[in-house]
Amino acid sequence: MLSDEELLRYSRQILLAQVDVAGQLKLKASRVLIVGLGGLGSPVAMYLAAAGVGALHLADFDRVDLSNLQRQVVHDAASIGLLKVESAAARLRAINPCVELVTCPNPLEAELMAEAVAAVDLVIDCSDNFATREAVNASCFALGRPLVSGAAIRLEGQLSVFDPRREHSPCYHCLYGHGSEADLTCSEAGVLGPVVGMLGSLQALEALKLLAGFGEPLIGRLLLVDAYTTRFRELRLKRDPECPVCKVRHA
Ligand SMILES: [Zn+2]
C-alpha cells in the first residue's frame, strides 16, 4: 500500500503507464547496494532515494575531500572530513525520509562483499577501480544479483548491465578480464563533473527499469559516451564462453 503522501510524492512517475502504482510498490519493496558514493554514486543515490526505492545500502570507506566537490554532488563543503556514507546518508534523508538507509564504511572484502551483495536485490557499481569492479561482478554472479556497471574518465563514459538471471548475459569479466586501462582513476586522469553525472543518472535509470520491471535494460550492450563530441555509440556484447566468472553460473 502507498500512503496519500507517497502517492503525491511519486505522482509524476506513477502517471507513467510503465511505472504506475504497481511499479511504485516494486520500488518500495526493493533493496539496492550502491558501491562508491563518489561522482557516479552521487546521482545514483539521490535519484533512487527521490524515486522511493525502499532501502539503499551505501558502501564507501573514504572520507569527503575538497577535491571531490567538483563532481560528487551528494556531498557539500560542510561534509569535508566526514565519512562519505554518513555525508550521503544525511543528504538522502533530507531528500526522502521514507527511504531506509544502511551504511557500510568498511572495504567490501571477501565475506563482507558477499554479505553486502546477498542483502540486496540489485547492485550498482559506482567504484573507481578495477579490483573492486571485478570483486563486485564476481559476487553478483555467484549470488545471482543483477549489476548496473558504469564508469567515467576524462570526457568518456561506459555503461552496461550484467544480469546473471539471464542466460546469455555477459559479465564484467567477459568484457574487461583481459585487462585494459580500466585501472586508471580520475584522480590521475581527470574527469568533468557532468560526465560522471550523466553516467550516474543513466545507472539510476537502468536500476529503476530493472526494479520496476519495464523497458529494455542495457543487457548484452555496452553504451559508449563521448562527451567531447556529445556522441553516444553502442556495442553488442557477447558472453565469453570461457569466462571463469559467469561460466559456472550458466553451466
Ligand atoms: Zn563472464
GROMACS .gro file of N, CA and C in nm, residues 100-248:
model
  447
  100GLU      N    1   1.484   0.372   0.371
  100GLU     CA    2   1.569   0.312   0.474
  100GLU      C    3   1.714   0.315   0.425
  101LEU      N    4   1.806   0.361   0.511
  101LEU     CA    5   1.946   0.371   0.471
  101LEU      C    6   2.032   0.282   0.558
  102VAL      N    7   2.118   0.205   0.494
  102VAL     CA    8   2.213   0.120   0.565
  102VAL      C    9   2.352   0.162   0.520
  103THR      N   10   2.440   0.196   0.613
  103THR     CA   11   2.572   0.243   0.573
  103THR      C   12   2.679   0.138   0.604
  104CYS      N   13   2.772   0.124   0.511
  104CYS     CA   14   2.885   0.033   0.530
  104CYS      C   15   3.015   0.109   0.504
  105PRO      N   16   3.083   0.153   0.610
  105PRO     CA   17   3.206   0.232   0.592
  105PRO      C   18   3.333   0.147   0.585
  106ASN      N   19   3.318   0.015   0.570
  106ASN     CA   20   3.436  -0.072   0.564
  106ASN      C   21   3.459  -0.120   0.421
  107PRO      N   22   3.586  -0.146   0.383
  107PRO     CA   23   3.612  -0.200   0.249
  107PRO      C   24   3.536  -0.332   0.230
  108LEU      N   25   3.474  -0.349   0.113
  108LEU     CA   26   3.396  -0.471   0.088
  108LEU      C   27   3.490  -0.583   0.044
  109GLU      N   28   3.550  -0.646   0.143
  109GLU     CA   29   3.641  -0.755   0.113
  109GLU      C   30   3.577  -0.888   0.150
  110ALA      N   31   3.606  -0.990   0.068
  110ALA     CA   32   3.565  -1.129   0.092
  110ALA      C   33   3.424  -1.143   0.146
  111GLU      N   34   3.410  -1.186   0.273
  111GLU     CA   35   3.277  -1.216   0.326
  111GLU      C   36   3.188  -1.092   0.332
  112LEU      N   37   3.251  -0.978   0.360
  112LEU     CA   38   3.174  -0.855   0.370
  112LEU      C   39   3.109  -0.822   0.235
  113MET      N   40   3.181  -0.845   0.127
  113MET     CA   41   3.126  -0.824  -0.007
  113MET      C   42   3.008  -0.918  -0.030
  114ALA      N   43   3.027  -1.045   0.001
  114ALA     CA   44   2.921  -1.144  -0.021
  114ALA      C   45   2.797  -1.109   0.062
  115GLU      N   46   2.818  -1.068   0.187
  115GLU     CA   47   2.706  -1.029   0.274
  115GLU      C   48   2.632  -0.909   0.217
  116ALA      N   49   2.711  -0.810   0.172
  116ALA     CA   50   2.651  -0.687   0.122
  116ALA      C   51   2.569  -0.713  -0.004
  117VAL      N   52   2.620  -0.800  -0.092
  117VAL     CA   53   2.550  -0.830  -0.218
  117VAL      C   54   2.427  -0.917  -0.190
  118ALA      N   55   2.444  -1.014  -0.099
  118ALA     CA   56   2.333  -1.105  -0.068
  118ALA      C   57   2.215  -1.032  -0.005
  119ALA      N   58   2.242  -0.918   0.060
  119ALA     CA   59   2.138  -0.847   0.135
  119ALA      C   60   2.046  -0.763   0.045
  120VAL      N   61   2.077  -0.754  -0.085
  120VAL     CA   62   2.000  -0.664  -0.172
  120VAL      C   63   1.946  -0.737  -0.296
  121ASP      N   64   1.863  -0.664  -0.373
  121ASP     CA   65   1.804  -0.719  -0.496
  121ASP      C   66   1.885  -0.681  -0.620
  122LEU      N   67   1.961  -0.573  -0.608
  122LEU     CA   68   2.034  -0.520  -0.724
  122LEU      C   69   2.156  -0.443  -0.674
  123VAL      N   70   2.263  -0.447  -0.754
  123VAL     CA   71   2.387  -0.380  -0.714
  123VAL      C   72   2.423  -0.277  -0.822
  124ILE      N   73   2.467  -0.160  -0.779
  124ILE     CA   74   2.514  -0.059  -0.872
  124ILE      C   75   2.660  -0.030  -0.841
  125ASP      N   76   2.745  -0.058  -0.940
  125ASP     CA   77   2.888  -0.036  -0.920
  125ASP      C   78   2.924   0.107  -0.959
  126CYS      N   79   2.956   0.186  -0.858
  126CYS     CA   80   2.998   0.324  -0.879
  126CYS      C   81   3.139   0.342  -0.827
  127SER      N   82   3.216   0.234  -0.827
  127SER     CA   83   3.353   0.241  -0.774
  127SER      C   84   3.446   0.295  -0.882
  128ASP      N   85   3.571   0.316  -0.845
  128ASP     CA   86   3.662   0.382  -0.939
  128ASP      C   87   3.786   0.299  -0.966
  129ASN      N   88   3.780   0.168  -0.935
  129ASN     CA   89   3.900   0.088  -0.962
  129ASN      C   90   3.865  -0.054  -1.005
  130PHE      N   91   3.956  -0.110  -1.083
  130PHE     CA   92   3.936  -0.240  -1.148
  130PHE      C   93   3.916  -0.353  -1.047
  131ALA      N   94   3.996  -0.353  -0.939
  131ALA     CA   95   3.988  -0.463  -0.841
  131ALA      C   96   3.848  -0.470  -0.778
  132THR      N   97   3.794  -0.354  -0.740
  132THR     CA   98   3.659  -0.352  -0.681
  132THR      C   99   3.555  -0.397  -0.784
  133ARG      N  100   3.569  -0.347  -0.907
  133ARG     CA  101   3.472  -0.384  -1.012
  133ARG      C  102   3.471  -0.534  -1.035
  134GLU      N  103   3.589  -0.594  -1.039
  134GLU     CA  104   3.599  -0.739  -1.058
  134GLU      C  105   3.535  -0.814  -0.941
  135ALA      N  106   3.561  -0.767  -0.819
  135ALA     CA  107   3.508  -0.834  -0.699
  135ALA      C  108   3.355  -0.820  -0.691
  136VAL      N  109   3.304  -0.701  -0.724
  136VAL     CA  110   3.158  -0.680  -0.722
  136VAL      C  111   3.092  -0.772  -0.824
  137ASN      N  112   3.151  -0.778  -0.944
  137ASN     CA  113   3.097  -0.862  -1.051
  137ASN      C  114   3.095  -1.010  -1.011
  138ALA      N  115   3.206  -1.057  -0.956
  138ALA     CA  116   3.215  -1.199  -0.917
  138ALA      C  117   3.110  -1.231  -0.812
  139SER      N  118   3.090  -1.141  -0.717
  139SER     CA  119   2.993  -1.163  -0.611
  139SER      C  120   2.850  -1.163  -0.667
  140CYS      N  121   2.823  -1.070  -0.758
  140CYS     CA  122   2.690  -1.063  -0.819
  140CYS      C  123   2.658  -1.191  -0.895
  141PHE      N  124   2.757  -1.244  -0.968
  141PHE     CA  125   2.732  -1.365  -1.046
  141PHE      C  126   2.725  -1.489  -0.957
  142ALA      N  127   2.801  -1.490  -0.847
  142ALA     CA  128   2.793  -1.603  -0.754
  142ALA      C  129   2.657  -1.607  -0.684
  143LEU      N  130   2.600  -1.488  -0.660
  143LEU     CA  131   2.477  -1.480  -0.581
  143LEU      C  132   2.352  -1.450  -0.664
  144GLY      N  133   2.372  -1.433  -0.797
  144GLY     CA  134   2.257  -1.412  -0.884
  144GLY      C  135   2.191  -1.276  -0.874
  145ARG      N  136   2.270  -1.173  -0.849
  145ARG     CA  137   2.214  -1.037  -0.839
  145ARG      C  138   2.251  -0.955  -0.963
  146PRO      N  139   2.154  -0.886  -1.024
  146PRO     CA  140   2.186  -0.801  -1.140
  146PRO      C  141   2.277  -0.686  -1.101
  147LEU      N  142   2.363  -0.646  -1.196
  147LEU     CA  143   2.464  -0.545  -1.171
  147LEU      C  144   2.457  -0.435  -1.277
  148VAL      N  145   2.442  -0.312  -1.231
  148VAL     CA  146   2.447  -0.197  -1.322
  148VAL      C  147   2.586  -0.136  -1.307
  149SER      N  148   2.662  -0.141  -1.417
  149SER     CA  149   2.802  -0.102  -1.411
  149SER      C  150   2.826   0.023  -1.494
  150GLY      N  151   2.887   0.122  -1.433
  150GLY     CA  152   2.916   0.246  -1.506
  150GLY      C  153   3.057   0.292  -1.476
  151ALA      N  154   3.114   0.366  -1.568
  151ALA     CA  155   3.247   0.420  -1.548
  151ALA      C  156   3.261   0.549  -1.627
  152ALA      N  157   3.341   0.640  -1.576
  152ALA     CA  158   3.366   0.764  -1.650
  152ALA      C  159   3.506   0.813  -1.618
  153ILE      N  160   3.571   0.861  -1.718
  153ILE     CA  161   3.705   0.916  -1.701
  153ILE      C  162   3.729   1.018  -1.811
  154ARG      N  163   3.805   1.123  -1.779
  154ARG     CA  164   3.828   1.232  -1.875
  154ARG      C  165   3.694   1.281  -1.931
  155LEU      N  166   3.673   1.264  -2.061
  155LEU     CA  167   3.547   1.306  -2.123
  155LEU      C  168   3.476   1.187  -2.186
  156GLU      N  169   3.492   1.070  -2.120
  156GLU     CA  170   3.435   0.948  -2.175
  156GLU      C  171   3.364   0.869  -2.067
  157GLY      N  172   3.261   0.796  -2.111
  157GLY     CA  173   3.192   0.710  -2.016
  157GLY      C  174   3.147   0.581  -2.080
  158GLN      N  175   3.125   0.479  -1.996
  158GLN     CA  176   3.076   0.350  -2.042
  158GLN      C  177   2.971   0.300  -1.946
  159LEU      N  178   2.874   0.229  -2.001
  159LEU     CA  179   2.764   0.179  -1.919
  159LEU      C  180   2.716   0.045  -1.972
  160SER      N  181   2.690  -0.051  -1.880
  160SER     CA  182   2.627  -0.175  -1.920
  160SER      C  183   2.556  -0.239  -1.801
  161VAL      N  184   2.470  -0.335  -1.830
  161VAL     CA  185   2.401  -0.410  -1.725
  161VAL      C  186   2.437  -0.557  -1.742
  162PHE      N  187   2.483  -0.617  -1.634
  162PHE     CA  188   2.518  -0.759  -1.635
  162PHE      C  189   2.418  -0.831  -1.545
  163ASP      N  190   2.346  -0.929  -1.603
  163ASP     CA  191   2.237  -0.990  -1.526
  163ASP      C  192   2.250  -1.142  -1.523
  164PRO      N  193   2.298  -1.195  -1.411
  164PRO     CA  194   2.318  -1.341  -1.402
  164PRO      C  195   2.188  -1.420  -1.414
  165ARG      N  196   2.072  -1.353  -1.402
  165ARG     CA  197   1.944  -1.423  -1.414
  165ARG      C  198   1.910  -1.451  -1.560
  166ARG      N  199   1.980  -1.381  -1.651
  166ARG     CA  200   1.957  -1.401  -1.795
  166ARG      C  201   2.065  -1.493  -1.850
  167GLU      N  202   2.022  -1.594  -1.922
  167GLU     CA  203   2.113  -1.699  -1.968
  167GLU      C  204   2.229  -1.647  -2.053
  168HIS      N  205   2.200  -1.549  -2.139
  168HIS     CA  206   2.305  -1.506  -2.233
  168HIS      C  207   2.377  -1.379  -2.190
  169SER      N  208   2.351  -1.334  -2.067
  169SER     CA  209   2.414  -1.209  -2.026
  169SER      C  210   2.564  -1.226  -2.004
  170PRO      N  211   2.644  -1.140  -2.067
  170PRO     CA  212   2.786  -1.139  -2.033
  170PRO      C  213   2.806  -1.082  -1.893
  171CYS      N  214   2.928  -1.091  -1.840
  171CYS     CA  215   2.959  -1.028  -1.712
  171CYS      C  216   3.073  -0.929  -1.732
  172TYR      N  217   3.106  -0.855  -1.628
  172TYR     CA  218   3.212  -0.754  -1.637
  172TYR      C  219   3.345  -0.818  -1.679
  173HIS      N  220   3.370  -0.938  -1.627
  173HIS     CA  221   3.497  -1.006  -1.656
  173HIS      C  222   3.506  -1.049  -1.802
  174CYS      N  223   3.391  -1.088  -1.863
  174CYS     CA  224   3.390  -1.123  -2.007
  174CYS      C  225   3.446  -1.006  -2.087
  175LEU      N  226   3.413  -0.886  -2.041
  175LEU     CA  227   3.443  -0.764  -2.115
  175LEU      C  228   3.583  -0.711  -2.085
  176TYR      N  229   3.618  -0.709  -1.957
  176TYR     CA  230   3.742  -0.640  -1.917
  176TYR      C  231   3.845  -0.732  -1.852
  177GLY      N  232   3.814  -0.862  -1.842
  177GLY     CA  233   3.902  -0.954  -1.770
  177GLY      C  234   4.042  -0.963  -1.826
  178HIS      N  235   4.055  -0.928  -1.956
  178HIS     CA  236   4.188  -0.939  -2.017
  178HIS      C  237   4.271  -0.814  -1.996
  179GLY      N  238   4.217  -0.722  -1.916
  179GLY     CA  239   4.294  -0.601  -1.883
  179GLY      C  240   4.270  -0.491  -1.986
  180SER      N  241   4.273  -0.369  -1.938
  180SER     CA  242   4.258  -0.253  -2.024
  180SER      C  243   4.313  -0.138  -1.944
  181GLU      N  244   4.276  -0.017  -1.979
  181GLU     CA  245   4.322   0.093  -1.895
  181GLU      C  246   4.219   0.119  -1.784
  182ALA      N  247   4.138   0.015  -1.756
  182ALA     CA  248   4.028   0.031  -1.661
  182ALA      C  249   4.077   0.072  -1.522
  183ASP      N  250   4.205   0.049  -1.494
  183ASP     CA  251   4.250   0.080  -1.359
  183ASP      C  252   4.299   0.224  -1.343
  184LEU      N  253   4.299   0.296  -1.451
  184LEU     CA  254   4.331   0.438  -1.443
  184LEU      C  255   4.217   0.508  -1.370
  185THR      N  256   4.246   0.587  -1.267
  185THR     CA  257   4.138   0.653  -1.196
  185THR      C  258   4.134   0.801  -1.231
  186CYS      N  259   4.019   0.864  -1.198
  186CYS     CA  260   4.006   1.004  -1.238
  186CYS      C  261   4.093   1.095  -1.153
  187SER      N  262   4.149   1.042  -1.040
  187SER     CA  263   4.243   1.123  -0.963
  187SER      C  264   4.374   1.139  -1.040
  188GLU      N  265   4.399   1.045  -1.134
  188GLU     CA  266   4.519   1.054  -1.217
  188GLU      C  267   4.490   1.118  -1.352
  189ALA      N  268   4.375   1.083  -1.410
  189ALA     CA  269   4.349   1.125  -1.549
  189ALA      C  270   4.256   1.245  -1.559
  190GLY      N  271   4.182   1.275  -1.453
  190GLY     CA  272   4.088   1.386  -1.455
  190GLY      C  273   3.952   1.347  -1.510
  191VAL      N  274   3.851   1.422  -1.476
  191VAL     CA  275   3.715   1.398  -1.526
  191VAL      C  276   3.632   1.523  -1.505
  192LEU      N  277   3.533   1.541  -1.590
  192LEU     CA  278   3.445   1.657  -1.579
  192LEU      C  279   3.317   1.615  -1.504
  193GLY      N  280   3.268   1.702  -1.414
  193GLY     CA  281   3.153   1.669  -1.331
  193GLY      C  282   3.032   1.618  -1.407
  194PRO      N  283   2.986   1.691  -1.511
  194PRO     CA  284   2.865   1.645  -1.582
  194PRO      C  285   2.883   1.510  -1.651
  195VAL      N  286   3.007   1.470  -1.679
  195VAL     CA  287   3.029   1.340  -1.743
  195VAL      C  288   2.995   1.228  -1.644
  196VAL      N  289   3.049   1.235  -1.522
  196VAL     CA  290   3.010   1.134  -1.422
  196VAL      C  291   2.863   1.149  -1.385
  197GLY      N  292   2.814   1.275  -1.384
  197GLY     CA  293   2.673   1.299  -1.352
  197GLY      C  294   2.581   1.230  -1.451
  198MET      N  295   2.616   1.239  -1.579
  198MET     CA  296   2.536   1.177  -1.685
  198MET      C  297   2.539   1.025  -1.674
  199LEU      N  298   2.659   0.970  -1.654
  199LEU     CA  299   2.670   0.824  -1.643
  199LEU      C  300   2.598   0.773  -1.517
  200GLY      N  301   2.610   0.846  -1.407
  200GLY     CA  302   2.540   0.806  -1.285
  200GLY      C  303   2.389   0.813  -1.304
  201SER      N  304   2.342   0.915  -1.373
  201SER     CA  305   2.198   0.928  -1.399
  201SER      C  306   2.149   0.811  -1.484
  202LEU      N  307   2.230   0.771  -1.582
  202LEU     CA  308   2.193   0.655  -1.665
  202LEU      C  309   2.193   0.526  -1.582
  203GLN      N  310   2.285   0.516  -1.488
  203GLN     CA  311   2.285   0.398  -1.399
  203GLN      C  312   2.157   0.393  -1.316
  204ALA      N  313   2.116   0.510  -1.264
  204ALA     CA  314   1.992   0.516  -1.185
  204ALA      C  315   1.872   0.478  -1.271
  205LEU      N  316   1.872   0.523  -1.396
  205LEU     CA  317   1.763   0.489  -1.489
  205LEU      C  318   1.755   0.338  -1.513
  206GLU      N  319   1.870   0.276  -1.540
  206GLU     CA  320   1.870   0.131  -1.563
  206GLU      C  321   1.823   0.057  -1.438
  207ALA      N  322   1.863   0.106  -1.321
  207ALA     CA  323   1.821   0.041  -1.195
  207ALA      C  324   1.669   0.050  -1.180
  208LEU      N  325   1.611   0.167  -1.206
  208LEU     CA  326   1.465   0.183  -1.192
  208LEU      C  327   1.392   0.090  -1.289
  209LYS      N  328   1.443   0.076  -1.411
  209LYS     CA  329   1.381  -0.013  -1.509
  209LYS      C  330   1.384  -0.158  -1.461
  210LEU      N  331   1.500  -0.201  -1.412
  210LEU     CA  332   1.514  -0.339  -1.365
  210LEU      C  333   1.424  -0.364  -1.244
  211LEU      N  334   1.418  -0.268  -1.152
  211LEU     CA  335   1.343  -0.288  -1.028
  211LEU      C  336   1.192  -0.283  -1.052
  212ALA      N  337   1.148  -0.186  -1.132
  212ALA     CA  338   1.003  -0.173  -1.156
  212ALA      C  339   0.957  -0.265  -1.269
  213GLY      N  340   1.054  -0.320  -1.344
  213GLY     CA  341   1.020  -0.419  -1.445
  213GLY      C  342   0.961  -0.364  -1.572
  214PHE      N  343   1.022  -0.261  -1.628
  214PHE     CA  344   0.975  -0.211  -1.757
  214PHE      C  345   1.095  -0.179  -1.846
  215GLY      N  346   1.064  -0.159  -1.975
  215GLY     CA  347   1.167  -0.115  -2.068
  215GLY      C  348   1.265  -0.223  -2.108
  216GLU      N  349   1.365  -0.182  -2.185
  216GLU     CA  350   1.469  -0.273  -2.232
  216GLU      C  351   1.598  -0.239  -2.158
  217PRO      N  352   1.636  -0.320  -2.062
  217PRO     CA  353   1.762  -0.291  -1.992
  217PRO      C  354   1.882  -0.311  -2.084
  218LEU      N  355   1.993  -0.250  -2.047
  218LEU     CA  356   2.115  -0.249  -2.129
  218LEU      C  357   2.196  -0.377  -2.107
  219ILE      N  358   2.128  -0.491  -2.127
  219ILE     CA  359   2.195  -0.620  -2.108
  219ILE      C  360   2.251  -0.667  -2.242
  220GLY      N  361   2.378  -0.708  -2.242
  220GLY     CA  362   2.440  -0.752  -2.368
  220GLY      C  363   2.473  -0.636  -2.460
  221ARG      N  364   2.470  -0.516  -2.405
  221ARG     CA  365   2.504  -0.397  -2.484
  221ARG      C  366   2.595  -0.309  -2.400
  222LEU      N  367   2.689  -0.245  -2.464
  222LEU     CA  368   2.777  -0.150  -2.396
  222LEU      C  369   2.757  -0.013  -2.458
  223LEU      N  370   2.713   0.082  -2.374
  223LEU     CA  371   2.694   0.218  -2.422
  223LEU      C  372   2.823   0.296  -2.402
  224LEU      N  373   2.870   0.359  -2.509
  224LEU     CA  374   2.992   0.438  -2.503
  224LEU      C  375   2.955   0.585  -2.523
  225VAL      N  376   2.993   0.667  -2.427
  225VAL     CA  377   2.960   0.809  -2.434
  225VAL      C  378   3.087   0.889  -2.458
  226ASP      N  379   3.086   0.969  -2.563
  226ASP     CA  380   3.197   1.060  -2.591
  226ASP      C  381   3.149   1.202  -2.564
  227ALA      N  382   3.187   1.254  -2.451
  227ALA     CA  383   3.137   1.386  -2.411
  227ALA      C  384   3.202   1.499  -2.491
  228TYR      N  385   3.318   1.472  -2.550
  228TYR     CA  386   3.388   1.574  -2.628
  228TYR      C  387   3.306   1.614  -2.750
  229THR      N  388   3.246   1.513  -2.816
  229THR     CA  389   3.164   1.539  -2.934
  229THR      C  390   3.015   1.525  -2.905
  230THR      N  391   2.981   1.490  -2.781
  230THR     CA  392   2.843   1.458  -2.743
  230THR      C  393   2.785   1.352  -2.837
  231ARG      N  394   2.855   1.238  -2.845
  231ARG     CA  395   2.807   1.128  -2.927
  231ARG      C  396   2.795   1.002  -2.842
  232PHE      N  397   2.686   0.929  -2.867
  232PHE     CA  398   2.662   0.801  -2.799
  232PHE      C  399   2.675   0.690  -2.903
  233ARG      N  400   2.746   0.584  -2.866
  233ARG     CA  401   2.757   0.466  -2.953
  233ARG      C  402   2.720   0.345  -2.870
  234GLU      N  403   2.687   0.235  -2.940
  234GLU     CA  404   2.653   0.114  -2.868
  234GLU      C  405   2.723  -0.006  -2.930
  235LEU      N  406   2.781  -0.090  -2.846
  235LEU     CA  407   2.843  -0.214  -2.895
  235LEU      C  408   2.763  -0.332  -2.844
  236ARG      N  409   2.748  -0.432  -2.927
  236ARG     CA  410   2.685  -0.558  -2.882
  236ARG      C  411   2.789  -0.635  -2.802
  237LEU      N  412   2.748  -0.689  -2.690
  237LEU     CA  413   2.841  -0.768  -2.608
  237LEU      C  414   2.798  -0.913  -2.610
  238LYS      N  415   2.896  -1.002  -2.621
  238LYS     CA  416   2.865  -1.145  -2.612
  238LYS      C  417   2.932  -1.202  -2.490
  239ARG      N  418   2.866  -1.301  -2.431
  239ARG     CA  419   2.926  -1.370  -2.319
  239ARG      C  420   3.048  -1.447  -2.369
  240ASP      N  421   3.159  -1.440  -2.295
  240ASP     CA  422   3.278  -1.519  -2.329
  240ASP      C  423   3.253  -1.661  -2.278
  241PRO      N  424   3.241  -1.759  -2.367
  241PRO     CA  425   3.207  -1.895  -2.322
  241PRO      C  426   3.313  -1.954  -2.229
  242GLU      N  427   3.435  -1.898  -2.234
  242GLU     CA  428   3.542  -1.947  -2.147
  242GLU      C  429   3.557  -1.865  -2.019
  243CYS      N  430   3.472  -1.765  -2.000
  243CYS     CA  431   3.487  -1.677  -1.884
  243CYS      C  432   3.470  -1.755  -1.754
  244PRO      N  433   3.573  -1.750  -1.667
  244PRO     CA  434   3.565  -1.829  -1.542
  244PRO      C  435   3.463  -1.775  -1.442
  245VAL      N  436   3.422  -1.650  -1.457
  245VAL     CA  437   3.331  -1.590  -1.358
  245VAL      C  438   3.185  -1.629  -1.385
  246CYS      N  439   3.139  -1.615  -1.511
  246CYS     CA  440   2.999  -1.645  -1.537
  246CYS      C  441   2.976  -1.785  -1.594
  247LYS      N  442   3.084  -1.857  -1.622
  247LYS     CA  443   3.073  -1.992  -1.678
  247LYS      C  444   2.996  -2.085  -1.585
  248VAL      N  445   3.034  -2.084  -1.457
  248VAL     CA  446   2.975  -2.173  -1.359
  248VAL      C  447   2.825  -2.145  -1.348
   0.00000   0.00000   0.00000
